[in-house]
Amino acid sequence: MQLDPKTWFTEICEEGGLAFSLAIKEKLHEETTPYQHIEIYQTEAFGRLMVIDGFIMLSQRDNFFYHEMMSHSALFTHPHPQRVLIIGGGDCGTLREVLKHETVKEVRQVEIDERVTRLAEKYFPELCEGNDDPRAQFHFGDGIRFVAEAPANSVDVIIIDSTDPIGPAEGLFQAPFYSDCRRLLGDRGVLVHQSESPLLHLNLLNKMRAEMKKGGFPQVRTLTYPQCVYPSGWWSATLAGDSVAWFREQEAAAKTFSTRYYNVDIHRASLAVPEFLRQIEGE
């Protein structure tokens, strides 16, 4: 079936040899910032869609999988998270989820491109419900530099809610950056980084885990979850710290806030490792 390019947005994943298309009602916005090209679409079935440099960042219909797994899995892994640092996360969906935790006293979000946040506030206001929370602090600049200059032992959880490892985000996937993160976190700290598709990007995932260990994290665990608008429909987040196979199961089971995907059973199940991934777990 021939798709009309005027009514479909298609993302091509060269490394996977596949493409994903969404039916489009209209283009709502398009601009080029000093850092990237941003497009906002209204789709037929997935609500509004944000695209950066030709890659789908999020849709209204399925972003909750990503945002909930990137936030709650890390915060329930830490014994008592109070200070959270988000690198990236310009759409503010992860920030919204982090702020649901009553233990959290401070969240600093460092996004290199302020326009991502401003466009999210306009076109995805439901993701930005926490932006006026007094615990939230916004810093628009280089996340790598921010982490390098921040004081030691100043953060409990670091969430790296980044784009793919190309362009401005490339350095976020390397050992020197992870080493700086380790210095900020101290002994009990937890880091989580989005780690692409375990099916299509296994080499990258393997390299990420190795770089985390080079950066001083003794234990890493990769969680998997569905994400239908990302290549392969199956995504991952990798936790790093001293003990990230453990989490506060009783508190997760009794969480006082609502979610659409995350719960204690999902967290437990997401730690299960498929056979083909056991080669990189090794722990």
PDB file of N, CA and C in Angstrom, residues 87-166:
ATOM      1  N   ILE A  87      18.605  15.349  33.613  1.00  0.00           N
ATOM      2  CA  ILE A  87      19.374  15.870  32.482  1.00  0.00           C
ATOM      3  C   ILE A  87      18.549  15.623  31.227  1.00  0.00           C
ATOM      4  N   GLY A  88      18.220  16.693  30.516  1.00  0.00           N
ATOM      5  CA  GLY A  88      17.300  16.572  29.382  1.00  0.00           C
ATOM      6  C   GLY A  88      15.880  16.717  29.883  1.00  0.00           C
ATOM      7  N   GLY A  89      14.987  15.890  29.349  1.00  0.00           N
ATOM      8  CA  GLY A  89      13.607  15.899  29.843  1.00  0.00           C
ATOM      9  C   GLY A  89      12.846  17.166  29.557  1.00  0.00           C
ATOM     10  N   GLY A  90      13.178  17.841  28.450  1.00  0.00           N
ATOM     11  CA  GLY A  90      12.579  19.140  28.164  1.00  0.00           C
ATOM     12  C   GLY A  90      11.079  19.153  28.039  1.00  0.00           C
ATOM     13  N   ASP A  91      10.463  18.010  27.720  1.00  0.00           N
ATOM     14  CA  ASP A  91       8.998  17.974  27.620  1.00  0.00           C
ATOM     15  C   ASP A  91       8.328  17.973  28.982  1.00  0.00           C
ATOM     16  N   CYS A  92       9.083  17.747  30.054  1.00  0.00           N
ATOM     17  CA  CYS A  92       8.649  17.868  31.455  1.00  0.00           C
ATOM     18  C   CYS A  92       7.759  16.738  31.943  1.00  0.00           C
ATOM     19  N   GLY A  93       7.546  15.699  31.154  1.00  0.00           N
ATOM     20  CA  GLY A  93       6.753  14.573  31.603  1.00  0.00           C
ATOM     21  C   GLY A  93       7.415  13.798  32.720  1.00  0.00           C
ATOM     22  N   THR A  94       8.730  13.619  32.637  1.00  0.00           N
ATOM     23  CA  THR A  94       9.458  12.938  33.707  1.00  0.00           C
ATOM     24  C   THR A  94       9.445  13.787  34.978  1.00  0.00           C
ATOM     25  N   LEU A  95       9.615  15.078  34.842  1.00  0.00           N
ATOM     26  CA  LEU A  95       9.551  15.989  35.987  1.00  0.00           C
ATOM     27  C   LEU A  95       8.212  15.855  36.701  1.00  0.00           C
ATOM     28  N   ARG A  96       7.129  15.837  35.936  1.00  0.00           N
ATOM     29  CA  ARG A  96       5.800  15.690  36.541  1.00  0.00           C
ATOM     30  C   ARG A  96       5.713  14.433  37.391  1.00  0.00           C
ATOM     31  N   GLU A  97       6.254  13.317  36.883  1.00  0.00           N
ATOM     32  CA  GLU A  97       6.182  12.053  37.617  1.00  0.00           C
ATOM     33  C   GLU A  97       7.063  12.084  38.866  1.00  0.00           C
ATOM     34  N   VAL A  98       8.248  12.662  38.769  1.00  0.00           N
ATOM     35  CA  VAL A  98       9.154  12.748  39.924  1.00  0.00           C
ATOM     36  C   VAL A  98       8.497  13.521  41.063  1.00  0.00           C
ATOM     37  N   LEU A  99       7.792  14.594  40.726  1.00  0.00           N
ATOM     38  CA  LEU A  99       7.186  15.443  41.738  1.00  0.00           C
ATOM     39  C   LEU A  99       6.021  14.778  42.453  1.00  0.00           C
ATOM     40  N   LYS A 100       5.585  13.626  41.992  1.00  0.00           N
ATOM     41  CA  LYS A 100       4.529  12.887  42.688  1.00  0.00           C
ATOM     42  C   LYS A 100       5.043  12.250  43.974  1.00  0.00           C
ATOM     43  N   HIS A 101       6.351  12.116  44.121  1.00  0.00           N
ATOM     44  CA  HIS A 101       6.937  11.486  45.299  1.00  0.00           C
ATOM     45  C   HIS A 101       7.051  12.497  46.441  1.00  0.00           C
ATOM     46  N   GLU A 102       6.417  12.189  47.558  1.00  0.00           N
ATOM     47  CA  GLU A 102       6.377  13.117  48.686  1.00  0.00           C
ATOM     48  C   GLU A 102       7.748  13.324  49.328  1.00  0.00           C
ATOM     49  N   THR A 103       8.645  12.365  49.187  1.00  0.00           N
ATOM     50  CA  THR A 103       9.977  12.522  49.790  1.00  0.00           C
ATOM     51  C   THR A 103      10.825  13.555  49.057  1.00  0.00           C
ATOM     52  N   VAL A 104      10.490  13.831  47.811  1.00  0.00           N
ATOM     53  CA  VAL A 104      11.309  14.717  46.978  1.00  0.00           C
ATOM     54  C   VAL A 104      11.154  16.165  47.440  1.00  0.00           C
ATOM     55  N   LYS A 105      12.280  16.791  47.726  1.00  0.00           N
ATOM     56  CA  LYS A 105      12.293  18.180  48.171  1.00  0.00           C
ATOM     57  C   LYS A 105      12.795  19.143  47.108  1.00  0.00           C
ATOM     58  N   GLU A 106      13.571  18.610  46.146  1.00  0.00           N
ATOM     59  CA  GLU A 106      14.174  19.483  45.136  1.00  0.00           C
ATOM     60  C   GLU A 106      14.391  18.695  43.849  1.00  0.00           C
ATOM     61  N   VAL A 107      13.986  19.293  42.725  1.00  0.00           N
ATOM     62  CA  VAL A 107      14.247  18.700  41.417  1.00  0.00           C
ATOM     63  C   VAL A 107      14.855  19.782  40.525  1.00  0.00           C
ATOM     64  N   ARG A 108      16.062  19.535  40.060  1.00  0.00           N
ATOM     65  CA  ARG A 108      16.693  20.435  39.100  1.00  0.00           C
ATOM     66  C   ARG A 108      16.668  19.767  37.726  1.00  0.00           C
ATOM     67  N   GLN A 109      16.159  20.485  36.755  1.00  0.00           N
ATOM     68  CA  GLN A 109      16.101  19.959  35.385  1.00  0.00           C
ATOM     69  C   GLN A 109      17.007  20.797  34.490  1.00  0.00           C
ATOM     70  N   VAL A 110      17.939  20.124  33.818  1.00  0.00           N
ATOM     71  CA  VAL A 110      18.904  20.801  32.954  1.00  0.00           C
ATOM     72  C   VAL A 110      18.645  20.375  31.514  1.00  0.00           C
ATOM     73  N   GLU A 111      18.074  21.258  30.744  1.00  0.00           N
ATOM     74  CA  GLU A 111      17.718  21.005  29.346  1.00  0.00           C
ATOM     75  C   GLU A 111      18.483  21.988  28.469  1.00  0.00           C
ATOM     76  N   ILE A 112      19.154  21.480  27.447  1.00  0.00           N
ATOM     77  CA  ILE A 112      19.998  22.349  26.628  1.00  0.00           C
ATOM     78  C   ILE A 112      19.181  23.307  25.762  1.00  0.00           C
ATOM     79  N   ASP A 113      17.984  22.901  25.371  1.00  0.00           N
ATOM     80  CA  ASP A 113      17.191  23.694  24.425  1.00  0.00           C
ATOM     81  C   ASP A 113      15.892  24.146  25.095  1.00  0.00           C
ATOM     82  N   GLU A 114      15.843  25.400  25.497  1.00  0.00           N
ATOM     83  CA  GLU A 114      14.665  25.919  26.191  1.00  0.00           C
ATOM     84  C   GLU A 114      13.406  25.842  25.336  1.00  0.00           C
ATOM     85  N   ARG A 115      13.558  25.867  24.029  1.00  0.00           N
ATOM     86  CA  ARG A 115      12.387  25.845  23.162  1.00  0.00           C
ATOM     87  C   ARG A 115      11.605  24.531  23.299  1.00  0.00           C
ATOM     88  N   VAL A 116      12.273  23.437  23.616  1.00  0.00           N
ATOM     89  CA  VAL A 116      11.554  22.179  23.818  1.00  0.00           C
ATOM     90  C   VAL A 116      10.561  22.339  24.958  1.00  0.00           C
ATOM     91  N   THR A 117      10.999  22.944  26.052  1.00  0.00           N
ATOM     92  CA  THR A 117      10.121  23.149  27.205  1.00  0.00           C
ATOM     93  C   THR A 117       9.006  24.123  26.891  1.00  0.00           C
ATOM     94  N   ARG A 118       9.311  25.205  26.216  1.00  0.00           N
ATOM     95  CA  ARG A 118       8.274  26.196  25.911  1.00  0.00           C
ATOM     96  C   ARG A 118       7.218  25.619  24.956  1.00  0.00           C
ATOM     97  N   LEU A 119       7.652  24.801  24.014  1.00  0.00           N
ATOM     98  CA  LEU A 119       6.691  24.173  23.110  1.00  0.00           C
ATOM     99  C   LEU A 119       5.866  23.109  23.823  1.00  0.00           C
ATOM    100  N   ALA A 120       6.489  22.411  24.766  1.00  0.00           N
ATOM    101  CA  ALA A 120       5.736  21.436  25.560  1.00  0.00           C
ATOM    102  C   ALA A 120       4.668  22.143  26.381  1.00  0.00           C
ATOM    103  N   GLU A 121       5.006  23.288  26.956  1.00  0.00           N
ATOM    104  CA  GLU A 121       4.027  24.034  27.744  1.00  0.00           C
ATOM    105  C   GLU A 121       2.829  24.445  26.895  1.00  0.00           C
ATOM    106  N   LYS A 122       3.057  24.725  25.626  1.00  0.00           N
ATOM    107  CA  LYS A 122       1.976  25.152  24.742  1.00  0.00           C
ATOM    108  C   LYS A 122       1.190  23.985  24.171  1.00  0.00           C
ATOM    109  N   TYR A 123       1.886  22.936  23.716  1.00  0.00           N
ATOM    110  CA  TYR A 123       1.218  21.867  22.983  1.00  0.00           C
ATOM    111  C   TYR A 123       0.985  20.597  23.807  1.00  0.00           C
ATOM    112  N   PHE A 124       1.707  20.449  24.915  1.00  0.00           N
ATOM    113  CA  PHE A 124       1.536  19.280  25.789  1.00  0.00           C
ATOM    114  C   PHE A 124       1.387  19.750  27.244  1.00  0.00           C
ATOM    115  N   PRO A 125       0.401  20.592  27.528  1.00  0.00           N
ATOM    116  CA  PRO A 125       0.291  21.187  28.861  1.00  0.00           C
ATOM    117  C   PRO A 125       0.098  20.162  29.972  1.00  0.00           C
ATOM    118  N   GLU A 126      -0.475  18.998  29.639  1.00  0.00           N
ATOM    119  CA  GLU A 126      -0.676  17.961  30.659  1.00  0.00           C
ATOM    120  C   GLU A 126       0.645  17.423  31.192  1.00  0.00           C
ATOM    121  N   LEU A 127       1.705  17.497  30.383  1.00  0.00           N
ATOM    122  CA  LEU A 127       3.019  17.041  30.837  1.00  0.00           C
ATOM    123  C   LEU A 127       3.700  18.067  31.727  1.00  0.00           C
ATOM    124  N   CYS A 128       3.229  19.296  31.687  1.00  0.00           N
ATOM    125  CA  CYS A 128       3.894  20.397  32.380  1.00  0.00           C
ATOM    126  C   CYS A 128       3.154  20.825  33.640  1.00  0.00           C
ATOM    127  N   GLU A 129       2.316  19.950  34.161  1.00  0.00           N
ATOM    128  CA  GLU A 129       1.513  20.298  35.341  1.00  0.00           C
ATOM    129  C   GLU A 129       2.365  20.609  36.560  1.00  0.00           C
ATOM    130  N   GLY A 130       3.591  20.060  36.616  1.00  0.00           N
ATOM    131  CA  GLY A 130       4.450  20.298  37.760  1.00  0.00           C
ATOM    132  C   GLY A 130       5.408  21.455  37.597  1.00  0.00           C
ATOM    133  N   ASN A 131       5.346  22.158  36.473  1.00  0.00           N
ATOM    134  CA  ASN A 131       6.353  23.182  36.195  1.00  0.00           C
ATOM    135  C   ASN A 131       6.341  24.338  37.193  1.00  0.00           C
ATOM    136  N   ASP A 132       5.190  24.605  37.812  1.00  0.00           N
ATOM    137  CA  ASP A 132       5.103  25.693  38.783  1.00  0.00           C
ATOM    138  C   ASP A 132       5.305  25.221  40.219  1.00  0.00           C
ATOM    139  N   ASP A 133       5.588  23.940  40.393  1.00  0.00           N
ATOM    140  CA  ASP A 133       5.850  23.409  41.733  1.00  0.00           C
ATOM    141  C   ASP A 133       7.099  24.086  42.296  1.00  0.00           C
ATOM    142  N   PRO A 134       7.031  24.602  43.521  1.00  0.00           N
ATOM    143  CA  PRO A 134       8.208  25.304  44.086  1.00  0.00           C
ATOM    144  C   PRO A 134       9.435  24.417  44.244  1.00  0.00           C
ATOM    145  N   ARG A 135       9.270  23.105  44.191  1.00  0.00           N
ATOM    146  CA  ARG A 135      10.427  22.212  44.289  1.00  0.00           C
ATOM    147  C   ARG A 135      11.188  22.119  42.979  1.00  0.00           C
ATOM    148  N   ALA A 136      10.589  22.553  41.870  1.00  0.00           N
ATOM    149  CA  ALA A 136      11.192  22.416  40.537  1.00  0.00           C
ATOM    150  C   ALA A 136      12.048  23.637  40.204  1.00  0.00           C
ATOM    151  N   GLN A 137      13.264  23.371  39.727  1.00  0.00           N
ATOM    152  CA  GLN A 137      14.173  24.422  39.279  1.00  0.00           C
ATOM    153  C   GLN A 137      14.614  24.111  37.852  1.00  0.00           C
ATOM    154  N   PHE A 138      14.546  25.091  36.972  1.00  0.00           N
ATOM    155  CA  PHE A 138      14.912  24.891  35.573  1.00  0.00           C
ATOM    156  C   PHE A 138      16.243  25.565  35.266  1.00  0.00           C
ATOM    157  N   HIS A 139      17.104  24.820  34.593  1.00  0.00           N
ATOM    158  CA  HIS A 139      18.388  25.336  34.123  1.00  0.00           C
ATOM    159  C   HIS A 139      18.480  25.004  32.638  1.00  0.00           C
ATOM    160  N   PHE A 140      18.620  26.003  31.811  1.00  0.00           N
ATOM    161  CA  PHE A 140      18.725  25.770  30.369  1.00  0.00           C
ATOM    162  C   PHE A 140      20.183  25.938  29.954  1.00  0.00           C
ATOM    163  N   GLY A 141      20.817  24.806  29.684  1.00  0.00           N
ATOM    164  CA  GLY A 141      22.230  24.820  29.345  1.00  0.00           C
ATOM    165  C   GLY A 141      22.745  23.407  29.150  1.00  0.00           C
ATOM    166  N   ASP A 142      24.049  23.285  29.131  1.00  0.00           N
ATOM    167  CA  ASP A 142      24.737  22.021  28.852  1.00  0.00           C
ATOM    168  C   ASP A 142      24.718  21.129  30.092  1.00  0.00           C
ATOM    169  N   GLY A 143      24.067  19.973  29.997  1.00  0.00           N
ATOM    170  CA  GLY A 143      23.990  19.052  31.120  1.00  0.00           C
ATOM    171  C   GLY A 143      25.328  18.473  31.511  1.00  0.00           C
ATOM    172  N   ILE A 144      26.203  18.232  30.541  1.00  0.00           N
ATOM    173  CA  ILE A 144      27.533  17.687  30.836  1.00  0.00           C
ATOM    174  C   ILE A 144      28.323  18.678  31.673  1.00  0.00           C
ATOM    175  N   ARG A 145      28.286  19.938  31.307  1.00  0.00           N
ATOM    176  CA  ARG A 145      29.000  20.966  32.074  1.00  0.00           C
ATOM    177  C   ARG A 145      28.384  21.137  33.455  1.00  0.00           C
ATOM    178  N   PHE A 146      27.063  21.110  33.531  1.00  0.00           N
ATOM    179  CA  PHE A 146      26.377  21.269  34.816  1.00  0.00           C
ATOM    180  C   PHE A 146      26.827  20.199  35.794  1.00  0.00           C
ATOM    181  N   VAL A 147      26.859  18.952  35.333  1.00  0.00           N
ATOM    182  CA  VAL A 147      27.254  17.843  36.198  1.00  0.00           C
ATOM    183  C   VAL A 147      28.727  17.971  36.586  1.00  0.00           C
ATOM    184  N   ALA A 148      29.568  18.376  35.653  1.00  0.00           N
ATOM    185  CA  ALA A 148      30.993  18.503  35.941  1.00  0.00           C
ATOM    186  C   ALA A 148      31.272  19.561  37.006  1.00  0.00           C
ATOM    187  N   GLU A 149      30.431  20.593  37.071  1.00  0.00           N
ATOM    188  CA  GLU A 149      30.672  21.709  37.985  1.00  0.00           C
ATOM    189  C   GLU A 149      29.888  21.605  39.285  1.00  0.00           C
ATOM    190  N   ALA A 150      28.947  20.674  39.382  1.00  0.00           N
ATOM    191  CA  ALA A 150      28.114  20.547  40.579  1.00  0.00           C
ATOM    192  C   ALA A 150      28.919  19.941  41.731  1.00  0.00           C
ATOM    193  N   PRO A 151      28.570  20.270  42.976  1.00  0.00           N
ATOM    194  CA  PRO A 151      29.324  19.744  44.128  1.00  0.00           C
ATOM    195  C   PRO A 151      29.085  18.256  44.359  1.00  0.00           C
ATOM    196  N   ALA A 152      30.054  17.604  44.934  1.00  0.00           N
ATOM    197  CA  ALA A 152      29.955  16.179  45.235  1.00  0.00           C
ATOM    198  C   ALA A 152      28.850  15.909  46.255  1.00  0.00           C
ATOM    199  N   ASN A 153      28.273  14.722  46.152  1.00  0.00           N
ATOM    200  CA  ASN A 153      27.252  14.254  47.107  1.00  0.00           C
ATOM    201  C   ASN A 153      26.073  15.216  47.233  1.00  0.00           C
ATOM    202  N   SER A 154      25.701  15.842  46.126  1.00  0.00           N
ATOM    203  CA  SER A 154      24.644  16.855  46.169  1.00  0.00           C
ATOM    204  C   SER A 154      23.310  16.348  45.623  1.00  0.00           C
ATOM    205  N   VAL A 155      23.263  15.087  45.147  1.00  0.00           N
ATOM    206  CA  VAL A 155      22.069  14.559  44.492  1.00  0.00           C
ATOM    207  C   VAL A 155      21.841  13.120  44.951  1.00  0.00           C
ATOM    208  N   ASP A 156      20.568  12.728  45.052  1.00  0.00           N
ATOM    209  CA  ASP A 156      20.224  11.348  45.390  1.00  0.00           C
ATOM    210  C   ASP A 156      19.937  10.507  44.154  1.00  0.00           C
ATOM    211  N   VAL A 157      19.276  11.092  43.170  1.00  0.00           N
ATOM    212  CA  VAL A 157      18.906  10.380  41.949  1.00  0.00           C
ATOM    213  C   VAL A 157      19.197  11.268  40.749  1.00  0.00           C
ATOM    214  N   ILE A 158      19.829  10.701  39.722  1.00  0.00           N
ATOM    215  CA  ILE A 158      20.029  11.390  38.450  1.00  0.00           C
ATOM    216  C   ILE A 158      19.258  10.635  37.375  1.00  0.00           C
ATOM    217  N   ILE A 159      18.406  11.347  36.659  1.00  0.00           N
ATOM    218  CA  ILE A 159      17.637  10.782  35.551  1.00  0.00           C
ATOM    219  C   ILE A 159      18.137  11.426  34.266  1.00  0.00           C
ATOM    220  N   ILE A 160      18.676  10.610  33.375  1.00  0.00           N
ATOM    221  CA  ILE A 160      19.176  11.125  32.097  1.00  0.00           C
ATOM    222  C   ILE A 160      18.130  10.834  31.037  1.00  0.00           C
ATOM    223  N   ASP A 161      17.282  11.810  30.831  1.00  0.00           N
ATOM    224  CA  ASP A 161      16.150  11.716  29.908  1.00  0.00           C
ATOM    225  C   ASP A 161      16.579  12.378  28.603  1.00  0.00           C
ATOM    226  N   SER A 162      17.473  11.701  27.891  1.00  0.00           N
ATOM    227  CA  SER A 162      18.134  12.307  26.736  1.00  0.00           C
ATOM    228  C   SER A 162      17.567  11.799  25.424  1.00  0.00           C
ATOM    229  N   THR A 163      17.944  12.506  24.360  1.00  0.00           N
ATOM    230  CA  THR A 163      17.660  12.021  23.017  1.00  0.00           C
ATOM    231  C   THR A 163      18.674  10.930  22.669  1.00  0.00           C
ATOM    232  N   ASP A 164      18.653  10.456  21.431  1.00  0.00           N
ATOM    233  CA  ASP A 164      19.585   9.428  20.991  1.00  0.00           C
ATOM    234  C   ASP A 164      21.029   9.934  21.099  1.00  0.00           C
ATOM    235  N   PRO A 165      22.023   9.035  21.168  1.00  0.00           N
ATOM    236  CA  PRO A 165      23.421   9.440  21.358  1.00  0.00           C
ATOM    237  C   PRO A 165      24.064  10.022  20.104  1.00  0.00           C
ATOM    238  N   ILE A 166      23.454  11.086  19.599  1.00  0.00           N
ATOM    239  CA  ILE A 166      24.017  11.812  18.462  1.00  0.00           C
ATOM    240  C   ILE A 166      23.923  13.301  18.774  1.00  0.00           C
TER     241      ILE A 166
END
